[in-house]
Short mmCIF file of C-alpha atoms and ligand atoms in Angstrom, two decimals:
data_model
loop_
_atom_site.label_atom_id
_atom_site.label_comp_id
_atom_site.label_asym_id
_atom_site.label_seq_id
_atom_site.Cartn_x
_atom_site.Cartn_y
_atom_site.Cartn_z
CA MET A 1 5.11 7.65 -9.45
CA SER A 2 6.36 10.36 -7.10
CA GLY A 3 4.67 13.04 -5.17
CA VAL A 4 2.15 12.52 -2.32
CA ASN A 5 -0.50 14.33 -4.47
CA GLU A 6 -0.02 12.10 -7.40
CA ILE A 7 -0.22 8.88 -5.10
CA ARG A 8 -3.54 10.10 -3.73
CA LYS A 9 -5.02 10.92 -7.04
CA THR A 10 -3.89 7.40 -8.59
CA PHE A 11 -5.69 5.80 -5.65
CA LEU A 12 -8.90 7.81 -5.97
CA ASP A 13 -9.05 7.67 -9.78
CA TYR A 14 -8.48 3.82 -9.88
CA PHE A 15 -11.41 3.25 -7.48
CA ALA A 16 -13.61 5.92 -9.41
CA THR A 17 -12.77 4.01 -12.58
CA GLU A 18 -13.97 0.79 -10.88
CA GLY A 19 -17.38 2.22 -10.06
CA HIS A 20 -16.75 3.72 -6.66
CA ALA A 21 -18.23 7.12 -5.75
CA PRO A 22 -15.50 9.65 -4.74
CA VAL A 23 -16.63 10.99 -1.49
CA ALA A 24 -15.03 13.92 0.34
CA SER A 25 -13.18 13.50 3.64
CA GLY A 26 -15.32 13.56 6.66
CA PRO A 27 -14.35 15.93 9.51
CA LEU A 28 -11.73 15.09 12.12
CA VAL A 29 -14.34 15.61 14.67
CA PRO A 30 -16.84 13.05 14.02
CA ARG A 31 -20.64 14.24 13.86
CA ASN A 32 -23.25 12.45 15.92
CA ASP A 33 -20.80 9.82 17.14
CA PRO A 34 -20.28 9.87 21.00
CA THR A 35 -18.18 6.68 20.85
CA LEU A 36 -15.18 8.51 19.32
CA MET A 37 -13.02 11.43 20.14
CA PHE A 38 -11.60 11.79 16.76
CA THR A 39 -11.92 10.34 13.23
CA SER A 40 -9.29 7.50 13.27
CA ALA A 41 -10.18 5.82 9.96
CA GLY A 42 -11.94 6.17 6.78
CA MET A 43 -14.92 4.09 7.73
CA VAL A 44 -16.02 6.52 10.58
CA GLN A 45 -18.18 8.79 8.38
CA PHE A 46 -19.81 5.39 6.85
CA LYS A 47 -20.79 3.60 10.10
CA THR A 48 -24.56 3.94 9.46
CA LEU A 49 -24.13 2.77 5.91
CA PHE A 50 -22.49 -0.42 7.00
CA THR A 51 -25.32 -1.13 9.77
CA GLY A 52 -28.18 -0.49 7.22
CA VAL A 53 -29.52 2.52 9.11
CA GLU A 54 -28.73 4.93 6.35
CA LYS A 55 -29.12 4.42 2.52
CA ARG A 56 -27.29 6.60 0.06
CA ALA A 57 -27.29 6.67 -3.81
CA TYR A 58 -24.04 4.74 -3.87
CA ALA A 59 -23.17 1.21 -2.56
CA THR A 60 -19.37 1.58 -3.14
CA ALA A 61 -17.28 4.69 -2.29
CA THR A 62 -13.48 5.79 -2.23
CA THR A 63 -12.06 8.56 0.08
CA ALA A 64 -8.84 10.07 1.28
CA GLN A 65 -9.78 10.72 5.00
CA LYS A 66 -8.14 13.16 7.55
CA CYS A 67 -7.24 11.13 10.44
CA LEU A 68 -5.94 11.62 14.01
CA ARG A 69 -4.77 9.07 16.32
CA ALA A 70 -3.81 10.93 19.42
CA GLY A 71 -6.41 10.06 21.93
CA GLY A 72 -8.96 7.27 22.71
CA LYS A 73 -8.45 3.73 21.45
CA HIS A 74 -6.02 4.55 18.70
CA ASN A 75 -3.11 6.85 20.20
CA ASP A 76 0.25 7.14 18.49
CA LEU A 77 1.32 10.36 20.20
CA ASP A 78 4.34 9.20 22.13
CA ASN A 79 5.82 7.23 19.20
CA VAL A 80 5.94 10.09 16.80
CA GLY A 81 9.34 11.32 15.88
CA TYR A 82 10.98 8.15 17.14
CA THR A 83 9.75 5.63 14.62
CA ALA A 84 9.81 5.45 10.87
CA ARG A 85 6.09 5.32 10.45
CA HIS A 86 3.93 6.80 13.24
CA LEU A 87 2.00 10.11 12.77
CA THR A 88 -0.73 11.60 14.90
CA PHE A 89 -2.28 13.23 11.89
CA PHE A 90 -2.46 11.30 8.59
CA GLU A 91 -4.75 10.62 5.52
CA MET A 92 -6.03 7.38 5.13
CA LEU A 93 -7.01 6.20 1.56
CA GLY A 94 -9.88 3.79 1.48
CA ASN A 95 -12.32 1.91 -0.73
CA PHE A 96 -15.72 0.95 0.75
CA SER A 97 -18.59 -1.56 -0.17
CA PHE A 98 -21.81 -1.11 1.71
CA GLY A 99 -23.23 -4.65 1.20
CA ASP A 100 -22.03 -4.68 -2.58
CA TYR A 101 -18.75 -6.69 -3.00
CA PHE A 102 -17.06 -8.78 -0.43
CA LYS A 103 -13.83 -10.60 -0.03
CA GLU A 104 -12.85 -11.73 -3.53
CA ARG A 105 -13.35 -8.42 -5.18
CA ALA A 106 -11.66 -6.47 -2.42
CA ILE A 107 -8.59 -8.64 -2.84
CA GLU A 108 -8.82 -8.49 -6.45
CA LEU A 109 -9.01 -4.86 -6.49
CA ALA A 110 -6.15 -4.30 -4.00
CA TRP A 111 -3.83 -6.59 -5.95
CA ASN A 112 -4.37 -4.99 -9.18
CA LEU A 113 -3.79 -1.41 -7.79
CA VAL A 114 -0.56 -2.40 -5.89
CA THR A 115 0.99 -4.48 -8.76
CA LYS A 116 -0.23 -2.99 -11.87
CA HIS A 117 -0.75 0.72 -11.02
CA PHE A 118 1.65 1.37 -8.23
CA ASP A 119 3.95 -1.25 -9.87
CA ILE A 120 5.07 -2.89 -6.58
CA PRO A 121 6.87 -6.29 -7.38
CA ALA A 122 4.71 -9.19 -6.17
CA SER A 123 7.91 -10.72 -4.85
CA ARG A 124 8.27 -8.14 -2.21
CA LEU A 125 4.76 -8.53 -0.88
CA LEU A 126 3.12 -10.62 1.61
CA VAL A 127 -0.22 -10.71 3.63
CA THR A 128 -1.67 -11.71 6.98
CA VAL A 129 -5.16 -13.02 7.45
CA TYR A 130 -7.33 -13.85 10.51
CA ILE A 131 -6.24 -17.21 11.96
CA ASP A 132 -9.33 -19.30 10.81
CA ASP A 133 -10.20 -17.35 7.69
CA ASP A 134 -9.66 -19.99 5.12
CA GLU A 135 -11.67 -18.22 2.47
CA ALA A 136 -9.33 -15.06 2.54
CA ALA A 137 -6.30 -17.36 2.41
CA ASP A 138 -7.67 -19.39 -0.57
CA LEU A 139 -8.49 -16.06 -2.45
CA TRP A 140 -4.96 -14.70 -2.02
CA LYS A 141 -3.53 -17.92 -3.53
CA LYS A 142 -6.07 -17.75 -6.28
CA ILE A 143 -5.73 -13.95 -6.98
CA ALA A 144 -2.10 -13.29 -6.18
CA GLY A 145 -0.60 -16.79 -6.69
CA PHE A 146 0.78 -16.68 -3.11
CA SER A 147 2.03 -20.02 -1.44
CA ASP A 148 1.05 -20.47 2.26
CA ARG A 149 4.57 -19.04 3.37
CA ARG A 150 3.42 -15.62 2.04
CA ILE A 151 -0.04 -15.82 3.86
CA ILE A 152 0.46 -15.44 7.49
CA ARG A 153 -2.18 -16.42 9.88
CA ILE A 154 -2.72 -14.17 12.91
CA ALA A 155 -4.84 -14.74 15.87
CA SER A 156 -4.54 -11.56 17.71
CA SER A 157 -6.54 -8.23 17.59
CA ASP A 158 -4.11 -7.12 15.00
CA ASN A 159 -6.21 -8.88 12.49
CA PHE A 160 -9.56 -7.88 13.76
CA TRP A 161 -10.56 -4.36 13.33
CA ALA A 162 -12.99 -2.22 15.06
CA ALA A 163 -12.92 1.71 15.39
CA GLY A 164 -14.13 1.71 18.97
CA GLU A 165 -15.57 -0.51 21.67
CA THR A 166 -18.76 -0.73 19.56
CA GLY A 167 -19.85 -0.57 15.98
CA PRO A 168 -19.19 -2.25 12.55
CA CYS A 169 -16.13 -4.47 12.82
CA GLY A 170 -14.67 -7.51 11.28
CA PRO A 171 -11.46 -9.62 10.65
CA CYS A 172 -8.94 -8.36 8.19
CA SER A 173 -6.16 -9.11 5.76
CA GLU A 174 -3.11 -6.76 5.83
CA LEU A 175 -0.58 -6.23 3.10
CA PHE A 176 2.97 -5.86 3.85
CA PHE A 177 6.03 -4.78 1.79
CA ASP A 178 9.37 -6.35 2.58
CA GLN A 179 12.20 -3.53 2.52
CA GLY A 180 14.83 -6.17 2.48
CA GLU A 181 17.40 -7.69 4.74
CA SER A 182 19.30 -4.42 5.34
CA VAL A 183 16.36 -3.29 7.50
CA PHE A 184 15.94 -4.73 10.88
CA GLY A 185 12.65 -6.48 11.65
CA GLY A 186 10.78 -9.69 11.20
CA PRO A 187 7.49 -10.73 9.42
CA PRO A 188 4.14 -10.20 11.06
CA GLY A 189 3.79 -12.49 14.02
CA SER A 190 7.41 -12.95 14.71
CA ALA A 191 9.27 -11.82 17.77
CA ASP A 192 10.84 -8.87 15.63
CA GLU A 193 7.61 -7.82 14.11
CA ASP A 194 8.01 -4.26 15.35
CA GLY A 195 11.03 -3.69 13.30
CA ASP A 196 10.72 -1.75 10.19
CA ARG A 197 11.70 -4.38 7.64
CA PHE A 198 7.98 -5.46 7.00
CA LEU A 199 6.05 -2.29 6.34
CA GLU A 200 2.16 -2.85 6.72
CA PHE A 201 0.62 -0.35 4.22
CA TRP A 202 -2.97 -1.53 3.52
CA ASN A 203 -5.57 -3.17 5.81
CA LEU A 204 -8.65 -4.70 4.10
CA VAL A 205 -11.42 -5.16 6.76
CA PHE A 206 -13.98 -7.67 5.92
CA MET A 207 -16.93 -6.00 7.80
CA GLN A 208 -19.29 -8.61 8.99
CA TYR A 209 -20.32 -7.74 12.67
CA ASP A 210 -21.88 -5.05 14.62
CA GLN A 211 -20.56 -4.82 18.00
CA ILE A 212 -23.55 -3.61 20.00
CA ALA A 213 -22.11 -3.97 23.44
CA PRO A 214 -19.34 -6.02 25.26
CA GLY A 215 -20.25 -9.69 24.43
CA ASP A 216 -23.02 -8.78 22.15
CA ARG A 217 -21.84 -9.06 18.64
CA ARG A 218 -24.43 -9.34 15.68
CA ASP A 219 -24.21 -9.86 11.88
CA LEU A 220 -24.26 -6.83 9.67
CA PRO A 221 -27.26 -6.95 7.30
CA ARG A 222 -24.84 -7.58 4.51
CA PRO A 223 -21.28 -8.35 4.43
CA SER A 224 -19.27 -5.05 3.46
CA ILE A 225 -15.70 -3.86 2.95
CA ASP A 226 -13.70 -1.16 4.63
CA THR A 227 -10.15 -0.52 3.54
CA GLY A 228 -7.47 1.71 5.00
CA MET A 229 -4.04 2.68 3.28
CA GLY A 230 -1.93 5.16 4.99
CA LEU A 231 -1.17 7.66 2.46
CA GLU A 232 2.23 8.89 3.97
CA ARG A 233 3.37 5.24 4.22
CA MET A 234 2.62 4.39 0.77
CA SER A 235 4.43 7.43 -0.36
CA ALA A 236 7.39 6.43 1.57
CA LEU A 237 7.26 3.08 -0.09
CA LEU A 238 6.86 4.38 -3.48
CA GLN A 239 9.40 7.22 -3.24
CA GLY A 240 11.88 4.37 -1.94
CA VAL A 241 12.58 6.06 1.41
CA GLN A 242 12.46 4.25 4.78
CA SER A 243 10.47 6.83 6.88
CA VAL A 244 7.50 8.69 6.34
CA PHE A 245 9.50 11.90 7.25
CA GLU A 246 11.66 11.46 4.19
CA THR A 247 8.70 11.86 1.84
CA ASP A 248 8.17 14.94 -0.40
CA LEU A 249 5.48 16.23 1.96
CA PHE A 250 7.48 16.07 5.13
CA ARG A 251 10.65 17.17 3.76
CA ALA A 252 9.03 20.38 2.61
CA LEU A 253 7.66 20.78 6.31
CA ILE A 254 10.98 19.91 8.01
CA ARG A 255 12.74 22.29 5.84
CA ALA A 256 10.47 25.10 6.86
CA SER A 257 11.23 24.18 10.51
CA VAL A 258 14.86 24.15 9.84
CA GLU A 259 14.73 27.60 8.15
CA ALA A 260 12.46 29.11 10.85
CA SER A 261 14.69 27.76 13.84
CA GLY A 262 18.22 28.03 12.04
CA VAL A 263 18.88 24.40 13.25
CA PRO A 264 19.85 21.68 10.86
CA ALA A 265 17.78 18.43 11.00
CA GLU A 266 20.60 16.32 12.28
CA GLY A 267 21.60 14.30 15.32
CA ALA A 268 19.25 14.71 18.28
CA ALA A 269 17.50 17.69 16.62
CA LEU A 270 16.33 15.39 13.73
CA ALA A 271 13.53 13.76 15.99
CA SER A 272 12.33 17.27 17.13
CA HIS A 273 11.97 18.48 13.76
CA ARG A 274 9.99 15.46 12.86
CA VAL A 275 7.68 15.91 15.92
CA ILE A 276 7.18 19.55 14.94
CA ALA A 277 6.30 18.59 11.44
CA ASP A 278 3.66 16.05 12.46
CA HIS A 279 2.21 18.12 15.30
CA LEU A 280 1.94 21.10 13.19
CA ARG A 281 -0.29 19.23 10.83
CA ALA A 282 -2.44 17.86 13.54
CA SER A 283 -2.89 20.98 15.47
CA SER A 284 -3.54 23.17 12.44
CA PHE A 285 -6.28 20.83 11.08
CA LEU A 286 -7.90 20.45 14.64
CA VAL A 287 -7.97 24.29 15.16
CA ALA A 288 -9.34 24.43 11.52
CA GLU A 289 -12.33 22.39 12.76
CA GLY A 290 -13.07 24.55 15.69
CA VAL A 291 -11.07 22.63 18.51
CA LEU A 292 -9.25 25.04 20.90
CA PRO A 293 -6.63 23.92 23.46
CA GLY A 294 -8.29 23.17 26.88
CA ASN A 295 -8.29 21.17 29.84
CA GLU A 296 -10.47 18.23 28.98
CA GLY A 297 -11.56 16.15 25.98
CA ARG A 298 -10.44 17.13 22.56
CA GLY A 299 -9.08 20.49 23.71
CA TYR A 300 -6.81 18.64 26.16
CA VAL A 301 -5.42 16.43 23.31
CA LEU A 302 -4.90 19.49 21.18
CA ARG A 303 -3.14 21.18 24.13
CA ARG A 304 -0.86 18.06 24.70
CA ILE A 305 -0.02 18.06 20.90
CA MET A 306 0.89 21.65 20.86
CA ARG A 307 2.83 21.53 24.18
CA ARG A 308 4.90 18.65 22.88
CA ALA A 309 5.67 20.49 19.75
CA MET A 310 6.59 23.59 21.62
CA ARG A 311 8.82 21.57 24.11
CA HIS A 312 10.70 20.04 20.95
CA ALA A 313 11.15 23.64 19.59
CA GLN A 314 12.62 24.59 22.90
CA LEU A 315 14.78 21.47 22.88
CA ILE A 316 16.32 22.49 19.52
CA GLY A 317 17.03 26.05 21.04
CA ALA A 318 14.08 28.29 19.56
CA LYS A 319 14.02 31.25 21.63
CA GLU A 320 10.70 32.81 20.17
CA PRO A 321 7.41 30.92 19.35
CA LEU A 322 7.97 28.85 16.18
CA MET A 323 4.84 26.88 15.51
CA HIS A 324 2.78 29.63 14.02
CA ARG A 325 5.47 30.69 11.57
CA LEU A 326 5.31 27.27 10.00
CA VAL A 327 1.59 27.14 9.29
CA PRO A 328 1.77 28.82 5.85
CA ALA A 329 4.71 26.47 4.73
CA ARG A 330 4.55 25.56 0.99
CA ALA A 331 6.61 22.87 -1.12
CA ARG A 332 9.61 24.71 -2.86
CA ASP A 333 7.66 25.03 -6.12
CA GLY A 334 4.99 27.08 -4.24
CA ARG A 335 2.42 24.30 -4.29
CA ARG A 336 0.19 24.17 -1.22
CA LEU A 337 1.20 21.19 0.94
CA PRO A 338 -1.61 18.70 1.15
N1 LIG B 1 -10.47 0.78 9.10
C1 LIG B 1 -9.28 0.04 8.63
C2 LIG B 1 -8.07 0.75 9.26
O1 LIG B 1 -8.19 1.70 9.77
O2 LIG B 1 -7.09 -0.02 9.19
#
């Protein structure tokens, strides 16, 4: 398993074979959803299916969703370039059940994909569950054969997922990959959890509630499933690199930035090239959806992203505008970059 395109295809094909309808990514700017500035997760286009307001021909689905986390509740803008895993724009792979299967099948499907198709050794994996979710803990024991030591109970909001202040939500169970002792960091819930050793790569959300308003949480008509796997993080893991910026996809973009600027991706310039590569994707996809730089709302977020990229281009010494020259960047073999 190597390239980002192949990893995305393996995920979508697996869930299609398991009976899920392959559904195209929803837009980055959610339609008819005043609660969100941008699509921040795969479940956004399915909110009305979870709540039962809308019915479609399928009860399970799989997607590769374009996401942006640069404004509103989910905002990673200032981390980009300085950590191994934060991006503003990324693709989220997901499988969804709208009142069809629930915890057991979700865990079984995830476990089989990760260990049998992505061939990740079980010995490198651990999971979290919401503190009082004995059912999920027991299922991990049964399906993965985990002992209590590899099932970490978390009480905080890290293990309860919601797209915004209102809407479908629920407790979750996250899958982590242990990159080994040579990487700094501690397991989830420990003082050093923000280090990179334990990489969170998949979140299984047990959708059970609809948050109508603060303090008013009701049961969904039927328990459902929403999962989110960061394609770029999974690619780093499967390509054996420690940063999303070292994957094939980002190497090609950083190479384009290096060639256009004439500045090697080394020392202080490394973070700048990474910022430029990430922000190039975010701003290109936003402009493609009709968002233009402006003084408020989405336009202001786009303006901040573009301004930050341009500042980094200046920092590495670019004398002429750089970003627009990178938009057509292709992988070395001429493939379009995903
Ligand atoms: N909706 C699940 C996640 O974004 O983690």
